[in-house]
mmCIF file of C-alpha atoms in Angstrom:
data_model
loop_
_atom_site.group_PDB
_atom_site.id
_atom_site.type_symbol
_atom_site.label_atom_id
_atom_site.label_comp_id
_atom_site.label_asym_id
_atom_site.label_seq_id
_atom_site.Cartn_x
_atom_site.Cartn_y
_atom_site.Cartn_z
ATOM 1 C CA MET A 1 26.110 56.871 -48.356
ATOM 2 C CA ARG A 2 23.089 55.354 -50.130
ATOM 3 C CA ARG A 3 20.743 56.341 -47.324
ATOM 4 C CA ILE A 4 21.899 59.957 -47.630
ATOM 5 C CA ALA A 5 21.133 59.983 -51.330
ATOM 6 C CA LEU A 6 17.549 59.003 -50.556
ATOM 7 C CA LEU A 7 17.031 62.155 -48.496
ATOM 8 C CA THR A 8 15.784 64.454 -51.221
ATOM 9 C CA VAL A 9 14.568 67.986 -50.694
ATOM 10 C CA VAL A 10 11.021 66.587 -50.596
ATOM 11 C CA SER A 11 11.895 64.181 -47.806
ATOM 12 C CA VAL A 12 13.629 66.975 -45.923
ATOM 13 C CA ALA A 13 10.474 69.059 -46.049
ATOM 14 C CA ALA A 14 8.530 66.067 -44.771
ATOM 15 C CA ALA A 15 11.052 65.613 -41.960
ATOM 16 C CA VAL A 16 10.714 69.236 -40.921
ATOM 17 C CA VAL A 17 6.931 68.969 -40.774
ATOM 18 C CA ALA A 18 6.704 65.504 -39.299
ATOM 19 C CA SER A 19 9.224 66.111 -36.550
ATOM 20 C CA ALA A 20 8.028 69.615 -35.738
ATOM 21 C CA PRO A 21 6.976 69.969 -32.099
ATOM 22 C CA GLY A 22 3.249 69.895 -31.762
ATOM 23 C CA ALA A 23 2.746 67.234 -34.424
ATOM 24 C CA SER A 24 2.064 64.526 -31.829
ATOM 25 C CA GLY A 25 -0.813 66.405 -30.163
ATOM 26 C CA ALA A 26 0.533 65.282 -26.810
ATOM 27 C CA GLY A 27 -0.772 68.316 -24.883
ATOM 28 C CA ARG A 28 1.138 70.897 -22.898
ATOM 29 C CA ALA A 29 4.229 68.891 -22.048
ATOM 30 C CA TRP A 30 7.072 70.419 -24.070
ATOM 31 C CA PHE A 31 8.958 73.557 -23.053
ATOM 32 C CA THR A 32 12.074 75.124 -24.495
ATOM 33 C CA SER A 33 14.734 74.821 -21.793
ATOM 34 C CA TRP A 34 17.692 76.348 -23.648
ATOM 35 C CA ALA A 35 18.156 78.458 -26.752
ATOM 36 C CA GLN A 36 20.773 80.451 -28.632
ATOM 37 C CA SER A 37 19.568 82.410 -31.662
ATOM 38 C CA GLN A 38 21.509 82.003 -34.888
ATOM 39 C CA ASP A 39 23.089 85.267 -36.015
ATOM 40 C CA GLY A 40 25.458 84.396 -38.863
ATOM 41 C CA ARG A 41 27.643 81.664 -40.251
ATOM 42 C CA ALA A 42 30.866 79.970 -39.172
ATOM 43 C CA ASP A 43 34.162 81.526 -40.250
ATOM 44 C CA ALA A 44 35.249 78.304 -41.973
ATOM 45 C CA PRO A 45 33.521 75.260 -43.469
ATOM 46 C CA VAL A 46 33.339 71.902 -41.752
ATOM 47 C CA THR A 47 34.225 68.773 -43.727
ATOM 48 C CA SER A 48 33.292 65.265 -42.566
ATOM 49 C CA GLN A 49 33.580 66.421 -38.968
ATOM 50 C CA THR A 50 31.623 65.863 -35.783
ATOM 51 C CA LEU A 51 30.415 68.895 -33.866
ATOM 52 C CA ARG A 52 29.805 68.614 -30.122
ATOM 53 C CA MET A 53 27.799 71.602 -28.923
ATOM 54 C CA ILE A 54 27.190 72.107 -25.202
ATOM 55 C CA THR A 55 23.757 73.380 -24.160
ATOM 56 C CA HIS A 56 22.911 74.421 -20.588
ATOM 57 C CA LEU A 57 19.389 73.425 -19.544
ATOM 58 C CA SER A 58 17.348 75.713 -17.320
ATOM 59 C CA GLN A 59 14.886 72.915 -16.498
ATOM 60 C CA GLY A 60 14.925 69.163 -16.934
ATOM 61 C CA GLY A 61 12.421 66.541 -17.955
ATOM 62 C CA GLU A 62 11.844 62.974 -19.021
ATOM 63 C CA ALA A 63 12.698 63.439 -22.708
ATOM 64 C CA VAL A 64 14.363 65.943 -25.044
ATOM 65 C CA ARG A 65 14.115 67.147 -28.612
ATOM 66 C CA VAL A 66 16.558 69.434 -30.393
ATOM 67 C CA ARG A 67 16.228 72.134 -33.049
ATOM 68 C CA LEU A 68 18.886 72.246 -35.750
ATOM 69 C CA GLN A 69 19.006 75.339 -37.962
ATOM 70 C CA ASN A 70 20.763 76.198 -41.177
ATOM 71 C CA THR A 71 19.343 79.722 -41.274
ATOM 72 C CA PHE A 72 22.560 81.362 -42.430
ATOM 73 C CA GLY A 73 24.217 78.390 -44.101
ATOM 74 C CA THR A 74 25.521 78.825 -47.634
ATOM 75 C CA GLY A 75 24.155 75.491 -48.827
ATOM 76 C CA PRO A 76 22.555 72.238 -47.617
ATOM 77 C CA LEU A 77 23.915 70.700 -44.431
ATOM 78 C CA THR A 78 23.729 66.914 -44.038
ATOM 79 C CA VAL A 79 23.826 65.359 -40.584
ATOM 80 C CA GLY A 80 24.480 61.656 -40.889
ATOM 81 C CA HIS A 81 24.249 60.840 -37.177
ATOM 82 C CA ALA A 82 23.222 62.913 -34.153
ATOM 83 C CA THR A 83 23.249 62.188 -30.424
ATOM 84 C CA ALA A 84 22.450 63.892 -27.138
ATOM 85 C CA GLY A 85 23.872 63.099 -23.730
ATOM 86 C CA LEU A 86 24.746 64.679 -20.426
ATOM 87 C CA THR A 87 28.305 65.940 -20.211
ATOM 88 C CA THR A 88 30.774 64.708 -17.604
ATOM 89 C CA ALA A 89 33.730 67.062 -18.204
ATOM 90 C CA GLY A 90 34.718 69.107 -21.235
ATOM 91 C CA ALA A 91 33.710 67.207 -24.361
ATOM 92 C CA ALA A 92 33.141 63.889 -22.535
ATOM 93 C CA VAL A 93 29.572 62.589 -22.487
ATOM 94 C CA ASP A 94 27.750 59.957 -20.445
ATOM 95 C CA ARG A 95 25.791 57.473 -22.597
ATOM 96 C CA PRO A 96 24.921 59.467 -25.722
ATOM 97 C CA HIS A 97 21.412 58.774 -27.008
ATOM 98 C CA ASP A 98 20.735 58.679 -30.752
ATOM 99 C CA LEU A 99 18.544 61.433 -32.186
ATOM 100 C CA THR A 100 16.247 60.762 -35.139
ATOM 101 C CA PHE A 101 14.368 63.027 -37.540
ATOM 102 C CA ALA A 102 10.935 61.783 -38.614
ATOM 103 C CA GLY A 103 12.296 58.336 -37.794
ATOM 104 C CA ASN A 104 15.461 58.737 -39.859
ATOM 105 C CA ARG A 105 18.999 58.709 -38.508
ATOM 106 C CA ALA A 106 20.192 61.208 -41.137
ATOM 107 C CA VAL A 107 18.738 64.491 -42.310
ATOM 108 C CA THR A 108 19.686 67.165 -44.823
ATOM 109 C CA ILE A 109 18.740 70.725 -43.901
ATOM 110 C CA PRO A 110 18.528 73.135 -46.841
ATOM 111 C CA ALA A 111 20.046 76.598 -46.638
ATOM 112 C CA GLY A 112 17.649 78.727 -44.647
ATOM 113 C CA GLY A 113 15.899 75.674 -43.205
ATOM 114 C CA GLU A 114 15.542 73.973 -39.860
ATOM 115 C CA VAL A 115 14.431 70.662 -38.385
ATOM 116 C CA TRP A 116 13.427 69.408 -34.956
ATOM 117 C CA SER A 117 14.480 65.975 -33.802
ATOM 118 C CA ASP A 118 12.004 63.379 -32.669
ATOM 119 C CA GLU A 119 11.338 62.834 -28.987
ATOM 120 C CA THR A 120 14.265 61.049 -27.326
ATOM 121 C CA ARG A 121 13.799 59.496 -23.898
ATOM 122 C CA LEU A 122 16.587 61.038 -21.845
ATOM 123 C CA ALA A 123 16.114 62.187 -18.257
ATOM 124 C CA THR A 124 17.629 65.599 -17.513
ATOM 125 C CA ARG A 125 17.796 67.958 -14.554
ATOM 126 C CA PRO A 126 17.896 71.761 -14.205
ATOM 127 C CA ASP A 127 21.225 73.604 -14.422
ATOM 128 C CA THR A 128 23.002 70.790 -16.262
ATOM 129 C CA ASN A 129 24.870 70.526 -19.552
ATOM 130 C CA LEU A 130 23.510 68.517 -22.458
ATOM 131 C CA ALA A 131 25.927 67.801 -25.318
ATOM 132 C CA VAL A 132 24.419 67.591 -28.802
ATOM 133 C CA SER A 133 26.778 65.891 -31.259
ATOM 134 C CA LEU A 134 26.330 66.113 -35.031
ATOM 135 C CA SER A 135 28.290 64.153 -37.628
ATOM 136 C CA VAL A 136 28.368 66.449 -40.662
ATOM 137 C CA GLU A 137 28.802 64.643 -43.970
ATOM 138 C CA GLY A 138 30.514 66.347 -46.882
ATOM 139 C CA THR A 139 31.430 70.033 -46.639
ATOM 140 C CA ALA A 140 29.202 72.815 -45.366
ATOM 141 C CA VAL A 141 29.485 76.274 -43.831
ATOM 142 C CA PRO A 142 27.176 75.986 -40.820
ATOM 143 C CA GLY A 143 25.066 78.698 -39.274
ATOM 144 C CA ARG A 144 26.066 79.718 -35.779
ATOM 145 C CA HIS A 145 25.426 81.805 -32.698
ATOM 146 C CA GLY A 146 28.553 83.868 -32.250
ATOM 147 C CA ALA A 147 28.758 84.378 -28.471
ATOM 148 C CA ALA A 148 28.545 80.936 -26.907
ATOM 149 C CA LEU A 149 30.676 82.222 -23.984
ATOM 150 C CA ARG A 150 31.993 78.690 -23.588
ATOM 151 C CA ASP A 151 34.081 76.170 -25.464
ATOM 152 C CA ASN A 152 32.323 73.962 -27.960
ATOM 153 C CA TYR A 153 34.108 71.115 -29.698
ATOM 154 C CA LEU A 154 34.937 69.788 -33.169
ATOM 155 C CA THR A 155 36.886 66.828 -34.472
ATOM 156 C CA GLU A 156 39.545 67.277 -37.117
ATOM 157 C CA PRO A 157 38.358 67.625 -40.749
ATOM 158 C CA GLY A 158 37.833 64.202 -42.311
ATOM 159 C CA ALA A 159 37.557 62.453 -38.941
ATOM 160 C CA GLY A 160 34.047 61.222 -39.720
ATOM 161 C CA ASP A 161 31.382 60.128 -37.260
ATOM 162 C CA HIS A 162 32.233 60.461 -33.561
ATOM 163 C CA ALA A 163 28.745 61.421 -32.390
ATOM 164 C CA ALA A 164 28.489 58.318 -30.188
ATOM 165 C CA ASP A 165 31.891 58.789 -28.534
ATOM 166 C CA THR A 166 31.744 59.082 -24.775
ATOM 167 C CA GLY A 167 35.308 60.325 -24.485
ATOM 168 C CA SER A 168 36.778 63.628 -25.619
ATOM 169 C CA ALA A 169 39.891 62.371 -27.422
ATOM 170 C CA ALA A 170 38.549 62.902 -30.951
ATOM 171 C CA PHE A 171 37.378 66.452 -30.199
ATOM 172 C CA THR A 172 40.669 68.241 -30.612
ATOM 173 C CA ARG A 173 39.358 71.621 -31.746
ATOM 174 C CA THR A 174 37.401 74.241 -29.832
ATOM 175 C CA VAL A 175 35.211 77.103 -31.027
ATOM 176 C CA GLY A 176 33.621 79.978 -29.136
ATOM 177 C CA SER A 177 30.428 79.790 -31.188
ATOM 178 C CA THR A 178 27.498 77.384 -31.158
ATOM 179 C CA TYR A 179 27.028 75.725 -34.544
ATOM 180 C CA VAL A 180 23.667 74.514 -35.931
ATOM 181 C CA VAL A 181 22.022 73.697 -32.544
ATOM 182 C CA SER A 182 19.646 76.511 -31.583
ATOM 183 C CA ALA A 183 17.146 75.142 -29.046
ATOM 184 C CA VAL A 184 16.467 72.209 -26.740
ATOM 185 C CA ASP A 185 12.984 71.279 -25.515
ATOM 186 C CA VAL A 186 12.309 69.127 -22.475
ATOM 187 C CA ARG A 187 9.196 67.065 -21.904
ATOM 188 C CA ASN A 188 7.964 68.008 -18.441
ATOM 189 C CA PRO A 189 4.199 68.308 -17.829
ATOM 190 C CA ALA A 190 4.893 69.827 -14.394
ATOM 191 C CA LEU A 191 6.260 73.015 -15.950
ATOM 192 C CA GLN A 192 4.067 76.071 -16.402
ATOM 193 C CA GLY A 193 5.884 77.993 -19.110
ATOM 194 C CA THR A 194 9.074 79.294 -20.693
ATOM 195 C CA VAL A 195 10.394 82.814 -20.140
ATOM 196 C CA VAL A 196 12.322 84.275 -23.098
ATOM 197 C CA PRO A 197 14.703 87.195 -22.459
ATOM 198 C CA PHE A 198 14.857 88.942 -25.838
ATOM 199 C CA GLY A 199 17.388 91.595 -26.792
ATOM 200 C CA SER A 200 20.960 92.416 -27.772
ATOM 201 C CA SER A 201 24.342 91.788 -26.112
ATOM 202 C CA VAL A 202 22.926 92.778 -22.714
ATOM 203 C CA VAL A 203 20.788 89.630 -23.015
ATOM 204 C CA ASP A 204 23.389 87.580 -24.894
ATOM 205 C CA GLY A 205 25.549 87.733 -21.764
ATOM 206 C CA ILE A 206 28.554 89.849 -22.764
ATOM 207 C CA GLY A 207 30.407 90.699 -19.543
ATOM 208 C CA SER A 208 29.229 87.629 -17.627
ATOM 209 C CA THR A 209 32.632 85.925 -17.887
ATOM 210 C CA ASN A 210 34.250 88.887 -16.056
ATOM 211 C CA CYS A 211 34.230 88.041 -12.360
ATOM 212 C CA GLY A 212 36.948 90.462 -11.222
ATOM 213 C CA PRO A 213 40.679 91.086 -11.626
ATOM 214 C CA GLY A 214 42.507 87.929 -12.644
ATOM 215 C CA CYS A 215 39.291 85.916 -12.701
ATOM 216 C CA THR A 216 37.492 84.492 -15.718
ATOM 217 C CA GLN A 217 34.711 81.935 -15.817
ATOM 218 C CA LEU A 218 34.302 80.956 -19.444
ATOM 219 C CA GLY A 219 31.565 78.371 -19.681
ATOM 220 C CA ALA A 220 30.299 78.969 -16.169
ATOM 221 C CA ASP A 221 26.858 80.053 -17.420
ATOM 222 C CA ARG A 222 26.705 83.266 -15.394
ATOM 223 C CA ARG A 223 24.546 85.399 -17.685
ATOM 224 C CA TRP A 224 21.770 87.123 -15.768
ATOM 225 C CA THR A 225 19.406 84.824 -17.629
ATOM 226 C CA ASP A 226 21.262 81.774 -16.233
ATOM 227 C CA ASP A 227 21.265 83.293 -12.738
ATOM 228 C CA LEU A 228 17.528 83.930 -13.087
ATOM 229 C CA ALA A 229 16.945 80.317 -14.115
ATOM 230 C CA ARG A 230 18.740 79.129 -10.975
ATOM 231 C CA ARG A 231 16.630 81.488 -8.845
ATOM 232 C CA ILE A 232 13.487 80.107 -10.441
ATOM 233 C CA VAL A 233 14.494 76.544 -9.578
ATOM 234 C CA ALA A 234 15.501 77.534 -6.016
ATOM 235 C CA GLU A 235 12.109 79.188 -5.513
ATOM 236 C CA SER A 236 10.291 76.121 -6.895
ATOM 237 C CA ALA A 237 8.699 78.074 -9.726
ATOM 238 C CA ARG A 238 7.696 75.937 -12.703
ATOM 239 C CA LEU A 239 9.362 77.956 -15.444
ATOM 240 C CA ALA A 240 12.122 77.357 -17.970
ATOM 241 C CA VAL A 241 14.318 80.154 -19.365
ATOM 242 C CA ALA A 242 15.430 80.324 -23.022
ATOM 243 C CA ASN A 243 17.847 83.094 -24.031
ATOM 244 C CA ALA A 244 17.108 84.957 -27.292
ATOM 245 C CA GLY A 245 19.872 87.565 -27.174
ATOM 246 C CA VAL A 246 21.954 88.487 -30.220
ATOM 247 C CA SER A 247 24.853 90.868 -29.752
ATOM 248 C CA GLY A 248 24.889 94.100 -31.720
ATOM 249 C CA THR A 249 21.221 94.001 -32.703
ATOM 250 C CA THR A 250 18.501 96.625 -32.425
ATOM 251 C CA SER A 251 14.797 96.848 -31.796
ATOM 252 C CA ALA A 252 14.249 99.206 -34.744
ATOM 253 C CA LYS A 253 14.635 97.803 -38.242
ATOM 254 C CA THR A 254 17.080 100.463 -39.409
ATOM 255 C CA CYS A 255 19.245 103.044 -37.652
ATOM 256 C CA PRO A 256 21.638 105.475 -39.389
ATOM 257 C CA GLY A 257 24.789 103.933 -37.962
ATOM 258 C CA MET A 258 23.740 100.285 -37.955
ATOM 259 C CA PRO A 259 26.612 97.946 -38.945
ATOM 260 C CA PRO A 260 25.783 95.888 -42.053
ATOM 261 C CA GLN A 261 26.465 92.591 -40.261
ATOM 262 C CA VAL A 262 23.377 93.027 -38.054
ATOM 263 C CA ALA A 263 20.999 94.182 -40.789
ATOM 264 C CA GLY A 264 17.939 91.946 -40.800
ATOM 265 C CA LEU A 265 18.470 90.888 -37.173
ATOM 266 C CA ASP A 266 16.200 93.524 -35.626
ATOM 267 C CA ALA A 267 13.570 92.466 -33.097
ATOM 268 C CA ALA A 268 10.618 92.247 -35.474
ATOM 269 C CA SER A 269 12.608 90.297 -38.071
ATOM 270 C CA ARG A 270 13.806 87.788 -35.455
ATOM 271 C CA LEU A 271 10.561 87.467 -33.537
ATOM 272 C CA ASP A 272 9.001 84.493 -35.346
ATOM 273 C CA ARG A 273 12.207 82.479 -35.563
ATOM 274 C CA ASP A 274 13.740 83.237 -32.168
ATOM 275 C CA VAL A 275 10.737 83.653 -29.859
ATOM 276 C CA LEU A 276 7.419 82.528 -31.319
ATOM 277 C CA ALA A 277 8.924 79.280 -32.683
ATOM 278 C CA LEU A 278 9.963 78.222 -29.174
ATOM 279 C CA HIS A 279 7.603 76.150 -27.057
ATOM 280 C CA GLY A 280 5.539 76.843 -23.994
ATOM 281 C CA VAL A 281 6.446 80.547 -24.055
ATOM 282 C CA THR A 282 4.423 82.492 -21.498
ATOM 283 C CA ALA A 283 6.560 85.625 -21.010
ATOM 284 C CA VAL A 284 9.200 87.736 -22.729
ATOM 285 C CA ILE A 285 11.614 90.081 -20.956
ATOM 286 C CA TYR A 286 12.257 92.741 -23.601
ATOM 287 C CA TYR A 287 15.682 94.371 -23.155
ATOM 288 C CA TYR A 288 16.411 96.401 -26.269
ATOM 289 C CA GLY A 289 17.345 99.957 -27.160
ATOM 290 C CA THR A 290 20.971 100.483 -26.155
ATOM 291 C CA ASN A 291 22.266 99.782 -29.651
ATOM 292 C CA ASP A 292 19.391 101.678 -31.265
ATOM 293 C CA LEU A 293 20.530 104.806 -29.442
ATOM 294 C CA ALA A 294 24.217 104.204 -30.151
ATOM 295 C CA TYR A 295 23.442 103.703 -33.862
ATOM 296 C CA GLY A 296 21.540 107.000 -34.055
ATOM 297 C CA CYS A 297 17.882 105.948 -33.977
ATOM 298 C CA ASP A 298 15.517 108.515 -32.502
ATOM 299 C CA ALA A 299 12.878 107.785 -29.874
ATOM 300 C CA LYS A 300 10.038 107.591 -32.407
ATOM 301 C CA ALA A 301 11.691 104.845 -34.473
ATOM 302 C CA ILE A 302 12.524 102.863 -31.341
ATOM 303 C CA LEU A 303 9.080 103.213 -29.773
ATOM 304 C CA ASP A 304 7.348 102.343 -33.041
ATOM 305 C CA SER A 305 9.334 99.087 -33.093
ATOM 306 C CA TYR A 306 8.452 98.430 -29.436
ATOM 307 C CA ARG A 307 4.717 98.827 -30.083
ATOM 308 C CA ASP A 308 4.852 96.553 -33.125
ATOM 309 C CA VAL A 309 6.660 93.734 -31.325
ATOM 310 C CA PHE A 310 4.596 94.072 -28.138
ATOM 311 C CA GLN A 311 1.374 93.843 -30.125
ATOM 312 C CA ARG A 312 2.506 90.665 -31.873
ATOM 313 C CA LEU A 313 3.591 89.047 -28.627
ATOM 314 C CA ARG A 314 0.398 89.902 -26.795
ATOM 315 C CA ALA A 315 -1.656 88.654 -29.757
ATOM 316 C CA ALA A 316 0.121 85.315 -29.247
ATOM 317 C CA GLY A 317 -0.914 85.276 -25.584
ATOM 318 C CA ILE A 318 2.564 86.122 -24.288
ATOM 319 C CA ALA A 319 3.149 88.580 -21.447
ATOM 320 C CA VAL A 320 5.738 91.267 -22.237
ATOM 321 C CA TYR A 321 7.910 92.753 -19.470
ATOM 322 C CA VAL A 322 10.064 95.641 -20.629
ATOM 323 C CA THR A 323 13.244 97.202 -19.298
ATOM 324 C CA PRO A 324 14.092 100.827 -20.112
ATOM 325 C CA SER A 325 17.316 101.441 -22.031
ATOM 326 C CA THR A 326 20.212 101.153 -19.609
ATOM 327 C CA PRO A 327 23.179 103.568 -19.199
ATOM 328 C CA ARG A 328 26.014 103.992 -21.651
ATOM 329 C CA PRO A 329 28.516 106.842 -21.188
ATOM 330 C CA GLY A 330 29.141 107.075 -24.923
ATOM 331 C CA TYR A 331 25.601 108.240 -25.686
ATOM 332 C CA SER A 332 25.287 111.704 -27.204
ATOM 333 C CA ASP A 333 23.065 114.295 -25.540
ATOM 334 C CA GLN A 334 20.451 113.576 -28.188
ATOM 335 C CA ALA A 335 20.629 109.855 -27.405
ATOM 336 C CA ASN A 336 20.210 110.517 -23.692
ATOM 337 C CA LEU A 337 17.149 112.672 -24.395
ATOM 338 C CA ALA A 338 15.727 109.807 -26.443
ATOM 339 C CA ARG A 339 16.601 107.359 -23.647
ATOM 340 C CA HIS A 340 14.657 109.560 -21.234
ATOM 341 C CA GLU A 341 11.641 109.544 -23.564
ATOM 342 C CA ILE A 342 11.819 105.755 -23.865
ATOM 343 C CA GLY A 343 12.033 105.450 -20.073
ATOM 344 C CA LEU A 344 8.924 107.596 -19.666
ATOM 345 C CA PHE A 345 7.055 105.473 -22.196
ATOM 346 C CA VAL A 346 8.021 102.193 -20.521
ATOM 347 C CA SER A 347 7.220 103.498 -17.024
ATOM 348 C CA ARG A 348 3.835 105.012 -17.906
ATOM 349 C CA TRP A 349 1.278 103.208 -15.735
ATOM 350 C CA ASN A 350 4.042 100.577 -15.285
ATOM 351 C CA THR A 351 2.658 99.001 -18.469
ATOM 352 C CA CYS A 352 4.204 101.020 -21.317
ATOM 353 C CA GLY A 353 0.958 103.014 -21.389
ATOM 354 C CA GLY A 354 -1.051 99.798 -21.631
ATOM 355 C CA THR A 355 0.998 98.212 -24.418
ATOM 356 C CA CYS A 356 3.086 95.832 -22.257
ATOM 357 C CA SER A 357 2.413 93.687 -19.210
ATOM 358 C CA GLY A 358 4.880 95.274 -16.807
ATOM 359 C CA VAL A 359 8.299 96.801 -16.228
ATOM 360 C CA VAL A 360 11.632 95.260 -15.177
ATOM 361 C CA ASP A 361 13.632 98.409 -14.430
ATOM 362 C CA PHE A 362 17.226 97.311 -14.982
ATOM 363 C CA ASP A 363 18.137 100.976 -15.424
ATOM 364 C CA GLN A 364 17.667 101.432 -11.677
ATOM 365 C CA VAL A 365 19.874 98.412 -10.955
ATOM 366 C CA LEU A 366 22.793 99.343 -13.184
ATOM 367 C CA LYS A 367 23.042 103.127 -13.150
ATOM 368 C CA ASP A 368 25.533 104.979 -10.976
ATOM 369 C CA PRO A 369 23.417 107.290 -8.773
ATOM 370 C CA LEU A 370 26.147 109.927 -8.987
ATOM 371 C CA LYS A 371 26.524 109.576 -12.758
ATOM 372 C CA PRO A 372 23.184 108.212 -13.980
ATOM 373 C CA ASN A 373 24.351 107.952 -17.588
ATOM 374 C CA SER A 374 27.064 105.482 -16.476
ATOM 375 C CA ILE A 375 27.002 101.990 -15.006
ATOM 376 C CA LEU A 376 27.727 101.608 -11.306
ATOM 377 C CA PRO A 377 31.488 100.897 -11.134
ATOM 378 C CA ALA A 378 30.981 97.693 -9.126
ATOM 379 C CA TYR A 379 28.843 96.311 -11.953
ATOM 380 C CA ASP A 380 30.775 97.670 -14.944
ATOM 381 C CA ASN A 381 32.432 95.138 -17.215
ATOM 382 C CA GLY A 382 34.940 97.859 -18.070
ATOM 383 C CA ASP A 383 33.372 98.972 -21.333
ATOM 384 C CA GLY A 384 30.670 101.142 -19.777
ATOM 385 C CA ILE A 385 27.990 99.099 -21.569
ATOM 386 C CA HIS A 386 27.777 95.595 -20.136
ATOM 387 C CA ALA A 387 27.409 94.214 -16.634
ATOM 388 C CA ASN A 388 30.131 92.034 -15.119
ATOM 389 C CA ALA A 389 29.318 88.839 -13.231
ATOM 390 C CA ALA A 390 28.253 90.771 -10.120
ATOM 391 C CA GLY A 391 26.019 93.004 -12.210
ATOM 392 C CA GLN A 392 24.520 90.001 -13.978
ATOM 393 C CA GLN A 393 23.585 88.488 -10.620
ATOM 394 C CA ALA A 394 22.115 91.819 -9.472
ATOM 395 C CA LEU A 395 19.904 91.917 -12.569
ATOM 396 C CA ALA A 396 18.719 88.360 -11.980
ATOM 397 C CA ASP A 397 17.975 89.109 -8.326
ATOM 398 C CA PHE A 398 15.883 92.140 -9.305
ATOM 399 C CA VAL A 399 13.384 90.223 -11.466
ATOM 400 C CA SER A 400 10.132 89.220 -9.762
ATOM 401 C CA VAL A 401 9.731 85.468 -10.122
ATOM 402 C CA PRO A 402 6.100 85.570 -8.896
ATOM 403 C CA MET A 403 5.361 88.114 -11.638
ATOM 404 C CA LEU A 404 6.740 85.732 -14.269
ATOM 405 C CA ALA A 405 4.850 82.805 -12.765
ATOM 406 C CA ARG A 406 1.563 84.706 -13.105
ATOM 407 C CA SER A 407 2.089 84.984 -16.856
ATOM 408 C CA GLY A 408 0.576 81.630 -17.819
ATOM 409 C CA PRO A 409 -1.117 79.630 -19.047
ATOM 410 C CA VAL A 410 0.495 79.528 -22.452
ATOM 411 C CA LEU A 411 -1.851 80.196 -25.369
ATOM 412 C CA HIS A 412 0.344 79.022 -28.270
ATOM 413 C CA SER A 413 2.847 76.351 -29.291
ATOM 414 C CA MET A 414 1.151 73.826 -27.042
ATOM 415 C CA GLY A 415 3.608 71.084 -28.024
#
């Protein structure tokens, strides 16, 4: 416990800076291969427990580094020991590798803070699961991403440090959220860039576990963003994919019917933390607007938010590909008129009237041609809003991989 006491707030700040990607000046080698944006905090505290969070890499490399966030934590979170290793089955891991933070085994992350681990030599491949295990000392309420769409694992309270365990026996609890871990970078100089799908639940992957009557595929990584990553690898494109979807969120900062739990999670407010802080980003697929319309925002408020975010992304050297708002049978007539106006804006010159780089028209993929305000029944998750597994694959198949590959070279976060 003495070493933990030495980690003061000052040393934490030093750890955040010293271990931040880019500090080594190693050139364009690091790319974010997986991400899940934090959107709240866990329902219950963790006490002297080990968390084992499963991340699904879109691309591999010769080394990894991991971002830990305490954005929504209620107080400091101390990690006494952290590891990363490829999973074998469930919570079992093959040869966990220790993670360090500015050379230290332990780190304390203040509420609202984050830290990146140091480079850890660990060879990884595309479309594989990397388990990040964190031994949390004391009691903390961790930040989390709510829709992991897979099981993640915890030990019992008071169980202590099991971060180096290869087996799953100690991990007796499961959660459907991802705690603390929010991004994984891979070191791979052969890659060209990272594509970041950015939006609400239609990016987060809601519906992707629905593969038909009697069929579920929890943890099968069948979001359209995962399917796109597999297409990219199959087509030998040199791109990673990092998901930045948060369910329930909007592009506009405020809408009349916005639920309080998503206030402050609009696109502009999340942009720095969830997109620009990632590494090697060359393109964003912007898929927002469905919640804006459902929460009562008009076209002007939505389009003003689009222009603001697009300008910031393009100023950072990032290509922006935009999808019009997709169907939702619960829209009011006024919302559908606004959706039409948004669609015209996005489609103008196929570049949002010169404010974006191009269009990915998911509206054409999902809409029922006989009822264009509804999703095609074969792709409907059953709620009229989200695509099922077949619809997710159709969206992934529609995206032009050559278009994404032309988006480099990256102009920021050189790593």
